[in-house]
PDB file of C-alpha atoms in Angstrom:
ATOM      1  CA  UNK A1463     -22.144 -11.741  -4.427  1.00 73.00           C
ATOM      2  CA  UNK A1464     -22.650 -12.425  -7.884  1.00 82.00           C
ATOM      3  CA  UNK A1465     -21.480 -15.696 -10.073  1.00 79.00           C
ATOM      4  CA  UNK A1466     -18.811 -14.506 -13.045  1.00 73.00           C
ATOM      5  CA  UNK A1467     -17.378 -18.037 -15.460  1.00 74.00           C
ATOM      6  CA  UNK A1468     -16.778 -20.487 -12.436  1.00 81.00           C
ATOM      7  CA  UNK A1469     -16.030 -17.608  -9.023  1.00 89.00           C
ATOM      8  CA  UNK A1470     -17.864 -16.051  -7.359  1.00 94.00           C
ATOM      9  CA  UNK A1471     -17.529 -12.845  -7.236  1.00 96.00           C
ATOM     10  CA  UNK A1472     -18.415 -10.221  -4.481  1.00 97.00           C
ATOM     11  CA  UNK A1473     -17.146  -6.297  -5.261  1.00 97.00           C
ATOM     12  CA  UNK A1474     -17.610  -4.023  -2.968  1.00 97.00           C
ATOM     13  CA  UNK A1475     -15.676   0.593  -2.513  1.00 97.00           C
ATOM     14  CA  UNK A1476     -13.532   0.512   0.444  1.00 96.00           C
ATOM     15  CA  UNK A1477      -9.946   2.387   1.569  1.00 93.00           C
ATOM     16  CA  UNK A1478     -10.971   4.804  -1.826  1.00 90.00           C
ATOM     17  CA  UNK A1479     -10.218   2.005  -4.297  1.00 93.00           C
ATOM     18  CA  UNK A1480     -12.186  -0.618  -6.092  1.00 95.00           C
ATOM     19  CA  UNK A1481     -11.972  -4.971  -3.921  1.00 97.00           C
ATOM     20  CA  UNK A1482     -13.038  -7.777  -4.900  1.00 97.00           C
ATOM     21  CA  UNK A1483     -12.834 -11.743  -3.386  1.00 97.00           C
ATOM     22  CA  UNK A1484     -12.992 -14.903  -6.055  1.00 97.00           C
ATOM     23  CA  UNK A1485     -13.667 -17.959  -4.487  1.00 97.00           C
ATOM     24  CA  UNK A1486     -14.337 -20.825  -6.818  1.00 96.00           C
ATOM     25  CA  UNK A1487     -16.407 -22.812  -5.579  1.00 94.00           C
ATOM     26  CA  UNK A1488     -19.931 -24.347  -6.580  1.00 92.00           C
ATOM     27  CA  UNK A1489     -21.393 -23.574  -2.619  1.00 94.00           C
ATOM     28  CA  UNK A1490     -22.829 -19.404  -3.226  1.00 94.00           C
ATOM     29  CA  UNK A1491     -23.710 -19.261   0.895  1.00 94.00           C
ATOM     30  CA  UNK A1492     -20.260 -20.087   2.011  1.00 95.00           C
ATOM     31  CA  UNK A1493     -18.973 -17.733  -0.917  1.00 95.00           C
ATOM     32  CA  UNK A1494     -21.953 -14.870   0.173  1.00 95.00           C
ATOM     33  CA  UNK A1495     -20.056 -16.272   3.640  1.00 96.00           C
ATOM     34  CA  UNK A1496     -17.102 -15.673   2.854  1.00 97.00           C
ATOM     35  CA  UNK A1497     -17.773 -12.456   0.546  1.00 97.00           C
ATOM     36  CA  UNK A1498     -19.315  -9.932   3.327  1.00 97.00           C
ATOM     37  CA  UNK A1499     -16.510 -11.211   5.827  1.00 97.00           C
ATOM     38  CA  UNK A1500     -13.639 -10.050   3.544  1.00 98.00           C
ATOM     39  CA  UNK A1501     -15.648  -6.905   3.302  1.00 98.00           C
ATOM     40  CA  UNK A1502     -16.234  -6.728   7.172  1.00 98.00           C
ATOM     41  CA  UNK A1503     -12.208  -6.795   8.162  1.00 98.00           C
ATOM     42  CA  UNK A1504     -10.936  -4.216   4.825  1.00 98.00           C
ATOM     43  CA  UNK A1505     -14.022  -1.749   6.890  1.00 98.00           C
ATOM     44  CA  UNK A1506     -12.891  -2.440  10.096  1.00 98.00           C
ATOM     45  CA  UNK A1507      -8.912  -1.770   9.143  1.00 98.00           C
ATOM     46  CA  UNK A1508     -10.177   1.455   7.505  1.00 97.00           C
ATOM     47  CA  UNK A1509     -12.141   2.791  10.676  1.00 97.00           C
ATOM     48  CA  UNK A1510      -9.137   1.970  11.910  1.00 98.00           C
ATOM     49  CA  UNK A1511      -6.110   3.141  10.264  1.00 97.00           C
ATOM     50  CA  UNK A1512      -7.621   5.842   7.851  1.00 95.00           C
ATOM     51  CA  UNK A1513      -5.541   9.094   7.956  1.00 91.00           C
ATOM     52  CA  UNK A1514      -8.865  10.936   7.634  1.00 90.00           C
ATOM     53  CA  UNK A1515     -11.138  10.369  10.615  1.00 92.00           C
ATOM     54  CA  UNK A1516     -11.378  12.217  13.793  1.00 93.00           C
ATOM     55  CA  UNK A1517     -11.139   8.472  15.705  1.00 94.00           C
ATOM     56  CA  UNK A1518      -9.160   6.029  13.946  1.00 97.00           C
ATOM     57  CA  UNK A1519      -5.891   4.954  16.626  1.00 97.00           C
ATOM     58  CA  UNK A1520      -3.909   7.453  14.181  1.00 97.00           C
ATOM     59  CA  UNK A1521      -5.603  10.161  15.103  1.00 96.00           C
ATOM     60  CA  UNK A1522      -5.963   9.698  18.484  1.00 95.00           C
ATOM     61  CA  UNK A1523      -1.456   8.879  18.508  1.00 96.00           C
ATOM     62  CA  UNK A1524      -1.301  11.914  16.550  1.00 95.00           C
ATOM     63  CA  UNK A1525      -3.647  13.777  19.011  1.00 92.00           C
ATOM     64  CA  UNK A1526      -2.509  11.955  22.398  1.00 80.00           C
ATOM     65  CA  UNK A1527       0.994  11.898  23.985  1.00 82.00           C
ATOM     66  CA  UNK A1528       1.572   9.536  24.960  1.00 93.00           C
ATOM     67  CA  UNK A1529      -0.091   6.610  23.396  1.00 95.00           C
ATOM     68  CA  UNK A1530      -0.729   2.948  24.180  1.00 96.00           C
ATOM     69  CA  UNK A1531      -1.655   1.336  21.238  1.00 97.00           C
ATOM     70  CA  UNK A1532      -3.379  -1.635  21.021  1.00 98.00           C
ATOM     71  CA  UNK A1533      -1.717  -5.428  20.192  1.00 98.00           C
ATOM     72  CA  UNK A1534      -2.282  -4.867  16.376  1.00 98.00           C
ATOM     73  CA  UNK A1535      -1.271  -0.915  15.977  1.00 98.00           C
ATOM     74  CA  UNK A1536       1.751  -1.983  17.586  1.00 98.00           C
ATOM     75  CA  UNK A1537       2.777  -4.547  15.145  1.00 97.00           C
ATOM     76  CA  UNK A1538       2.509  -2.691  12.435  1.00 97.00           C
ATOM     77  CA  UNK A1539       4.246   0.506  14.318  1.00 98.00           C
ATOM     78  CA  UNK A1540       6.985  -2.091  14.445  1.00 98.00           C
ATOM     79  CA  UNK A1541       6.899  -3.299  10.547  1.00 97.00           C
ATOM     80  CA  UNK A1542       6.841   0.248  10.256  1.00 97.00           C
ATOM     81  CA  UNK A1543      10.648   1.094  11.991  1.00 97.00           C
ATOM     82  CA  UNK A1544      12.122  -2.405  10.586  1.00 96.00           C
ATOM     83  CA  UNK A1545      10.834  -0.211   7.233  1.00 95.00           C
ATOM     84  CA  UNK A1546      12.840   2.451   8.310  1.00 96.00           C
ATOM     85  CA  UNK A1547      15.874   1.016   9.225  1.00 95.00           C
ATOM     86  CA  UNK A1548      16.342  -1.216   6.429  1.00 91.00           C
ATOM     87  CA  UNK A1549      16.042   1.292   4.564  1.00 93.00           C
ATOM     88  CA  UNK A1550      18.333   4.023   5.784  1.00 93.00           C
ATOM     89  CA  UNK A1551      15.262   6.273   6.837  1.00 94.00           C
ATOM     90  CA  UNK A1552      13.862   6.178   2.559  1.00 93.00           C
ATOM     91  CA  UNK A1553      10.691   4.579   4.415  1.00 95.00           C
ATOM     92  CA  UNK A1554       9.066   7.035   6.575  1.00 97.00           C
ATOM     93  CA  UNK A1555       5.361   7.044   8.127  1.00 97.00           C
ATOM     94  CA  UNK A1556       5.740  10.580   9.934  1.00 97.00           C
ATOM     95  CA  UNK A1557       6.720  11.681   6.167  1.00 95.00           C
ATOM     96  CA  UNK A1558       2.471  12.203   5.335  1.00 90.00           C
ATOM     97  CA  UNK A1559       2.402  15.962   7.009  1.00 93.00           C
ATOM     98  CA  UNK A1560       3.885  16.218   3.374  1.00 94.00           C
ATOM     99  CA  UNK A1561       0.391  15.916   2.009  1.00 91.00           C
ATOM    100  CA  UNK A1562      -0.068  19.390   3.342  1.00 92.00           C
ATOM    101  CA  UNK A1563       2.494  20.672   0.780  1.00 95.00           C
ATOM    102  CA  UNK A1564       1.335  18.700  -2.232  1.00 93.00           C
ATOM    103  CA  UNK A1565      -1.572  17.855  -3.710  1.00 92.00           C
ATOM    104  CA  UNK A1566      -0.805  15.910  -6.739  1.00 91.00           C
ATOM    105  CA  UNK A1567      -3.719  15.965  -8.436  1.00 89.00           C
ATOM    106  CA  UNK A1568      -2.078  15.802 -12.435  1.00 88.00           C
ATOM    107  CA  UNK A1569      -2.590  19.863 -12.252  1.00 93.00           C
ATOM    108  CA  UNK A1570       0.995  21.769 -12.398  1.00 90.00           C
ATOM    109  CA  UNK A1571       0.322  23.853  -9.597  1.00 93.00           C
ATOM    110  CA  UNK A1572       3.564  22.525  -7.486  1.00 95.00           C
ATOM    111  CA  UNK A1573       3.911  23.732  -3.511  1.00 95.00           C
ATOM    112  CA  UNK A1574       6.117  26.295  -2.470  1.00 95.00           C
ATOM    113  CA  UNK A1575       9.991  25.032  -1.645  1.00 96.00           C
ATOM    114  CA  UNK A1576       9.733  27.718   1.463  1.00 97.00           C
ATOM    115  CA  UNK A1577       6.114  25.517   2.450  1.00 96.00           C
ATOM    116  CA  UNK A1578       8.297  22.003   1.805  1.00 96.00           C
ATOM    117  CA  UNK A1579      10.841  23.281   3.816  1.00 96.00           C
ATOM    118  CA  UNK A1580       9.166  24.060   7.193  1.00 95.00           C
ATOM    119  CA  UNK A1581       7.633  20.701   7.477  1.00 96.00           C
ATOM    120  CA  UNK A1582      10.278  18.829   6.172  1.00 94.00           C
ATOM    121  CA  UNK A1583      11.216  19.466  10.192  1.00 94.00           C
ATOM    122  CA  UNK A1584       7.976  17.510  11.698  1.00 96.00           C
ATOM    123  CA  UNK A1585       9.497  14.596   9.412  1.00 97.00           C
ATOM    124  CA  UNK A1586      11.602  11.537  10.966  1.00 97.00           C
ATOM    125  CA  UNK A1587      10.832   8.607  12.512  1.00 97.00           C
ATOM    126  CA  UNK A1588      14.285   8.628  14.056  1.00 97.00           C
ATOM    127  CA  UNK A1589      12.647  11.987  16.705  1.00 96.00           C
ATOM    128  CA  UNK A1590       9.994   9.541  17.401  1.00 97.00           C
ATOM    129  CA  UNK A1591       9.897   8.412  20.977  1.00 97.00           C
ATOM    130  CA  UNK A1592       8.994   4.467  20.044  1.00 97.00           C
ATOM    131  CA  UNK A1593       8.705   1.933  23.813  1.00 96.00           C
ATOM    132  CA  UNK A1594       6.231  -0.712  22.647  1.00 96.00           C
ATOM    133  CA  UNK A1595       3.885  -0.337  22.953  1.00 97.00           C
ATOM    134  CA  UNK A1596       4.844   2.961  23.807  1.00 97.00           C
ATOM    135  CA  UNK A1597       3.928   5.915  21.381  1.00 97.00           C
ATOM    136  CA  UNK A1598       5.447   9.352  21.747  1.00 96.00           C
ATOM    137  CA  UNK A1599       5.382  12.141  19.300  1.00 96.00           C
ATOM    138  CA  UNK A1600       7.237  16.030  19.564  1.00 94.00           C
ATOM    139  CA  UNK A1601       4.550  18.727  18.500  1.00 92.00           C
ATOM    140  CA  UNK A1602       3.757  18.873  15.047  1.00 91.00           C
ATOM    141  CA  UNK A1603       4.446  15.916  14.067  1.00 95.00           C
ATOM    142  CA  UNK A1604       1.975  12.345  12.686  1.00 95.00           C
ATOM    143  CA  UNK A1605       2.557   9.495  11.586  1.00 97.00           C
ATOM    144  CA  UNK A1606       0.650   7.261   8.407  1.00 96.00           C
ATOM    145  CA  UNK A1607      -0.087   3.799   8.442  1.00 95.00           C
ATOM    146  CA  UNK A1608      -1.366   4.334   4.525  1.00 90.00           C
ATOM    147  CA  UNK A1609       1.880   2.937   3.031  1.00 89.00           C
ATOM    148  CA  UNK A1610       1.372  -0.374   4.802  1.00 94.00           C
ATOM    149  CA  UNK A1611      -2.260  -0.534   5.481  1.00 95.00           C
ATOM    150  CA  UNK A1612      -3.886  -1.970   3.123  1.00 96.00           C
ATOM    151  CA  UNK A1613      -1.748  -4.161   1.719  1.00 97.00           C
ATOM    152  CA  UNK A1614      -2.250  -5.530   5.262  1.00 98.00           C
ATOM    153  CA  UNK A1615      -6.058  -5.455   4.727  1.00 98.00           C
ATOM    154  CA  UNK A1616      -4.865  -7.883   1.713  1.00 98.00           C
ATOM    155  CA  UNK A1617      -3.298 -10.393   3.720  1.00 98.00           C
ATOM    156  CA  UNK A1618      -6.379 -10.435   6.833  1.00 98.00           C
ATOM    157  CA  UNK A1619      -8.478 -10.922   4.398  1.00 98.00           C
ATOM    158  CA  UNK A1620      -7.229 -14.216   2.847  1.00 98.00           C
ATOM    159  CA  UNK A1621      -6.323 -15.539   6.149  1.00 98.00           C
ATOM    160  CA  UNK A1622      -9.980 -14.862   6.864  1.00 97.00           C
ATOM    161  CA  UNK A1623     -10.857 -16.188   3.495  1.00 97.00           C
ATOM    162  CA  UNK A1624      -8.598 -19.666   4.040  1.00 97.00           C
ATOM    163  CA  UNK A1625     -10.243 -20.551   7.560  1.00 96.00           C
ATOM    164  CA  UNK A1626     -13.460 -20.096   5.964  1.00 95.00           C
ATOM    165  CA  UNK A1627     -13.349 -22.813   3.182  1.00 96.00           C
ATOM    166  CA  UNK A1628      -9.960 -24.493   1.161  1.00 95.00           C
ATOM    167  CA  UNK A1629     -11.612 -22.982  -2.073  1.00 96.00           C
ATOM    168  CA  UNK A1630      -9.247 -21.765  -4.378  1.00 96.00           C
ATOM    169  CA  UNK A1631      -9.830 -17.486  -3.371  1.00 97.00           C
ATOM    170  CA  UNK A1632      -7.576 -14.311  -5.005  1.00 97.00           C
ATOM    171  CA  UNK A1633      -8.366 -11.444  -2.943  1.00 98.00           C
ATOM    172  CA  UNK A1634      -8.573  -7.775  -4.213  1.00 97.00           C
ATOM    173  CA  UNK A1635      -7.455  -4.127  -3.501  1.00 97.00           C
ATOM    174  CA  UNK A1636      -7.306  -1.670  -5.966  1.00 92.00           C
ATOM    175  CA  UNK A1637      -4.011  -4.107  -8.221  1.00 91.00           C
ATOM    176  CA  UNK A1638      -2.400  -5.443  -4.536  1.00 95.00           C
ATOM    177  CA  UNK A1639      -3.520  -8.877  -4.594  1.00 97.00           C
ATOM    178  CA  UNK A1640      -2.879 -12.047  -2.932  1.00 98.00           C
ATOM    179  CA  UNK A1641      -4.095 -15.851  -4.013  1.00 98.00           C
ATOM    180  CA  UNK A1642      -4.971 -18.238  -1.804  1.00 96.00           C
ATOM    181  CA  UNK A1643      -3.170 -21.637  -4.328  1.00 94.00           C
ATOM    182  CA  UNK A1644      -4.216 -22.588  -7.679  1.00 95.00           C
ATOM    183  CA  UNK A1645      -7.382 -23.321  -9.292  1.00 93.00           C
ATOM    184  CA  UNK A1646      -8.597 -26.110  -8.986  1.00 89.00           C
ATOM    185  CA  UNK A1647      -8.018 -27.470 -11.962  1.00 89.00           C
ATOM    186  CA  UNK A1648      -4.333 -26.991 -10.806  1.00 87.00           C
ATOM    187  CA  UNK A1649      -4.447 -23.707 -13.288  1.00 91.00           C
ATOM    188  CA  UNK A1650      -2.534 -20.264 -11.865  1.00 94.00           C
ATOM    189  CA  UNK A1651      -4.825 -17.468 -11.597  1.00 94.00           C
ATOM    190  CA  UNK A1652      -3.887 -14.843 -14.971  1.00 91.00           C
ATOM    191  CA  UNK A1653      -4.120 -11.499 -13.344  1.00 89.00           C
ATOM    192  CA  UNK A1654      -3.349  -8.004 -15.326  1.00 84.00           C
ATOM    193  CA  UNK A1655      -0.737  -5.911 -14.971  1.00 81.00           C
ATOM    194  CA  UNK A1656      -2.451  -2.457 -15.507  1.00 74.00           C
ATOM    195  CA  UNK A1657      -0.485   0.533 -17.999  1.00 70.00           C
ATOM    196  CA  UNK A1658       1.082   3.475 -16.127  1.00 69.00           C
ATOM    197  CA  UNK A1659      -1.233   5.780 -18.685  1.00 68.00           C
ATOM    198  CA  UNK A1660      -5.099   6.126 -16.417  1.00 61.00           C
ATOM    199  CA  UNK A1661      -6.875   4.468 -19.498  1.00 62.00           C
ATOM    200  CA  UNK A1662      -7.174   0.873 -18.700  1.00 61.00           C
ATOM    201  CA  UNK A1663      -4.982  -0.723 -20.650  1.00 67.00           C
ATOM    202  CA  UNK A1664      -3.143  -3.401 -19.846  1.00 67.00           C
ATOM    203  CA  UNK A1665       1.140  -3.881 -19.924  1.00 71.00           C
ATOM    204  CA  UNK A1666       1.267  -7.337 -19.242  1.00 77.00           C
ATOM    205  CA  UNK A1667      -0.045 -10.427 -17.667  1.00 85.00           C
ATOM    206  CA  UNK A1668       1.128 -12.276 -14.771  1.00 87.00           C
ATOM    207  CA  UNK A1669       0.449 -16.254 -14.100  1.00 90.00           C
ATOM    208  CA  UNK A1670      -0.099 -16.461  -9.970  1.00 93.00           C
ATOM    209  CA  UNK A1671      -0.154 -20.867  -8.533  1.00 93.00           C
ATOM    210  CA  UNK A1672       0.584 -18.103  -5.819  1.00 95.00           C
ATOM    211  CA  UNK A1673       1.187 -15.848  -2.523  1.00 96.00           C
ATOM    212  CA  UNK A1674       1.140 -12.714  -3.367  1.00 97.00           C
ATOM    213  CA  UNK A1675       1.367  -9.454  -6.074  1.00 96.00           C
ATOM    214  CA  UNK A1676       1.352  -5.688  -4.916  1.00 96.00           C
ATOM    215  CA  UNK A1677       2.011  -2.493  -7.605  1.00 92.00           C
ATOM    216  CA  UNK A1678       3.932   1.637  -6.006  1.00 91.00           C
ATOM    217  CA  UNK A1679       3.490   4.344  -9.232  1.00 84.00           C
ATOM    218  CA  UNK A1680       1.906   7.185 -10.190  1.00 81.00           C
ATOM    219  CA  UNK A1681      -0.663   6.352 -13.272  1.00 73.00           C
ATOM    220  CA  UNK A1682      -3.167   8.470 -10.941  1.00 76.00           C
ATOM    221  CA  UNK A1683      -0.930  10.415  -8.471  1.00 81.00           C
ATOM    222  CA  UNK A1684       0.419  13.104 -10.297  1.00 86.00           C
ATOM    223  CA  UNK A1685       2.058  16.518 -11.258  1.00 90.00           C
ATOM    224  CA  UNK A1686       2.933  17.566 -14.517  1.00 88.00           C
ATOM    225  CA  UNK A1687       4.963  20.717 -14.864  1.00 88.00           C
ATOM    226  CA  UNK A1688       7.175  21.868 -17.970  1.00 88.00           C
ATOM    227  CA  UNK A1689       7.818  18.666 -19.027  1.00 86.00           C
ATOM    228  CA  UNK A1690       8.158  17.717 -16.132  1.00 86.00           C
ATOM    229  CA  UNK A1691       5.937  14.394 -14.111  1.00 87.00           C
ATOM    230  CA  UNK A1692       6.754  14.638 -10.254  1.00 88.00           C
ATOM    231  CA  UNK A1693       5.906  11.444  -8.805  1.00 88.00           C
ATOM    232  CA  UNK A1694       3.682  11.131  -5.389  1.00 89.00           C
ATOM    233  CA  UNK A1695       6.215   9.002  -3.866  1.00 90.00           C
ATOM    234  CA  UNK A1696       8.202  11.748  -1.807  1.00 93.00           C
ATOM    235  CA  UNK A1697      12.108  11.723  -0.365  1.00 94.00           C
ATOM    236  CA  UNK A1698      11.270  11.970   3.221  1.00 94.00           C
ATOM    237  CA  UNK A1699      14.857  13.023   3.213  1.00 93.00           C
ATOM    238  CA  UNK A1700      13.926  16.437   1.018  1.00 94.00           C
ATOM    239  CA  UNK A1701       9.782  16.474   0.863  1.00 95.00           C
ATOM    240  CA  UNK A1702      10.502  16.549  -1.995  1.00 95.00           C
ATOM    241  CA  UNK A1703       9.219  13.543  -5.471  1.00 94.00           C
ATOM    242  CA  UNK A1704      11.717  11.214  -6.174  1.00 93.00           C
ATOM    243  CA  UNK A1705      14.237  11.589  -8.915  1.00 89.00           C
ATOM    244  CA  UNK A1706      13.801   9.255 -11.999  1.00 88.00           C
ATOM    245  CA  UNK A1707      12.052   6.684 -10.333  1.00 89.00           C
ATOM    246  CA  UNK A1708       9.445   4.022 -12.031  1.00 91.00           C
ATOM    247  CA  UNK A1709       6.210   4.986 -13.560  1.00 88.00           C
ATOM    248  CA  UNK A1710       5.641   1.901 -11.623  1.00 90.00           C
ATOM    249  CA  UNK A1711       7.048  -1.352  -9.482  1.00 94.00           C
ATOM    250  CA  UNK A1712       4.919  -4.763  -9.538  1.00 94.00           C
ATOM    251  CA  UNK A1713       6.325  -7.001  -7.600  1.00 96.00           C
ATOM    252  CA  UNK A1714       5.018 -10.509  -6.614  1.00 95.00           C
ATOM    253  CA  UNK A1715       6.418 -12.041  -2.703  1.00 97.00           C
ATOM    254  CA  UNK A1716       4.900 -14.527  -0.118  1.00 97.00           C
ATOM    255  CA  UNK A1717       2.658 -11.727   0.919  1.00 97.00           C
ATOM    256  CA  UNK A1718       1.074  -7.987  -0.155  1.00 98.00           C
ATOM    257  CA  UNK A1719       2.539  -5.947   2.524  1.00 97.00           C
ATOM    258  CA  UNK A1720       6.015  -7.757   2.325  1.00 97.00           C
ATOM    259  CA  UNK A1721       4.780  -6.802  -2.085  1.00 97.00           C
ATOM    260  CA  UNK A1722       3.828  -3.463  -1.160  1.00 96.00           C
ATOM    261  CA  UNK A1723       6.886  -2.619   0.155  1.00 96.00           C
ATOM    262  CA  UNK A1724       8.865  -3.660  -1.374  1.00 96.00           C
ATOM    263  CA  UNK A1725       8.155  -2.158  -4.625  1.00 96.00           C
ATOM    264  CA  UNK A1726       7.723   1.689  -3.040  1.00 94.00           C
ATOM    265  CA  UNK A1727      11.125   0.694  -2.206  1.00 95.00           C
ATOM    266  CA  UNK A1728      12.370   0.283  -5.560  1.00 96.00           C
ATOM    267  CA  UNK A1729      10.222   3.515  -6.341  1.00 94.00           C
ATOM    268  CA  UNK A1730      12.445   5.370  -3.743  1.00 94.00           C
ATOM    269  CA  UNK A1731      15.567   4.078  -4.714  1.00 94.00           C
ATOM    270  CA  UNK A1732      15.177   6.480  -8.259  1.00 92.00           C
ATOM    271  CA  UNK A1733      17.178   5.301 -11.197  1.00 92.00           C
ATOM    272  CA  UNK A1734      18.179   3.046  -8.850  1.00 95.00           C
ATOM    273  CA  UNK A1735      15.339   0.944  -8.848  1.00 95.00           C
ATOM    274  CA  UNK A1736      16.436  -1.553 -11.215  1.00 96.00           C
ATOM    275  CA  UNK A1737      19.453  -3.134  -9.680  1.00 95.00           C
ATOM    276  CA  UNK A1738      17.114  -2.490  -5.708  1.00 95.00           C
ATOM    277  CA  UNK A1739      15.020  -5.014  -7.443  1.00 96.00           C
ATOM    278  CA  UNK A1740      17.367  -7.886  -8.497  1.00 94.00           C
ATOM    279  CA  UNK A1741      19.960  -7.597  -5.419  1.00 95.00           C
ATOM    280  CA  UNK A1742      16.936  -8.358  -3.646  1.00 92.00           C
ATOM    281  CA  UNK A1743      16.026 -11.484  -5.531  1.00 93.00           C
ATOM    282  CA  UNK A1744      12.414 -10.471  -6.119  1.00 93.00           C
ATOM    283  CA  UNK A1745      10.199 -11.257  -8.880  1.00 92.00           C
ATOM    284  CA  UNK A1746       9.471  -7.713  -9.957  1.00 93.00           C
ATOM    285  CA  UNK A1747       8.545  -6.215 -13.215  1.00 91.00           C
ATOM    286  CA  UNK A1748       9.188  -2.230 -13.749  1.00 90.00           C
ATOM    287  CA  UNK A1749       7.887   0.267 -16.218  1.00 89.00           C
ATOM    288  CA  UNK A1750      10.286   3.517 -17.259  1.00 83.00           C
TER     289      UNK A1750
END
């Protein structure tokens, strides 16, 4: 924990992204406890829900059929099921299997259409048996909670901060963030919106007195071939990147999970993203 202006700042790396918690306080010991608790919670959630670990609950669900989910996991699965229904199937946690074909490394290597099609038969939440807390996947199918886990971790971390202190705080995991309220002088937190170019520049500056922000975009994960940019946001109905999606969507909401889901759903709308955000009545910023 280090001092940064009038904040104590604790930084660490988790979920493949830089993470930080800022606490506006003069109590260094309390700020240190908060930082350690936030980091521990981020690592707990990463270990539990990572698709890359063979001992995660996601790996166990994908390997054992049927599977009885614990209450926390069941809550995330139920939320994902609701998002699938509300999005008419655009948000689908079974679409992670498509990453076997798509490697969004900035190259021009597109997968063979036949490979994408062969994987697409294993996509579709409607094929999953979900009777909480029991989940059963058909052979060849798997789930991936990466579309919600980081935002969930932010909300959980902020809840831990609030349980420890009433001091103003900001939790930021790779640009998805939440604040406990305004700063001590009633000023808002100043938050930068990153440029869609991976050069560290800033596209804008927002002021946040409460709630959360989340961003979905393709600045770092994309393919580029013959002048066409392919975003990592995949349409589960086709197995291919969403066409004409914004480069970036940032959404403000009461929670980071809500903000992240709305941003993702807007990206999945493609050219209709702005219309979707206006219809939802949310504060949002789109970059084309």
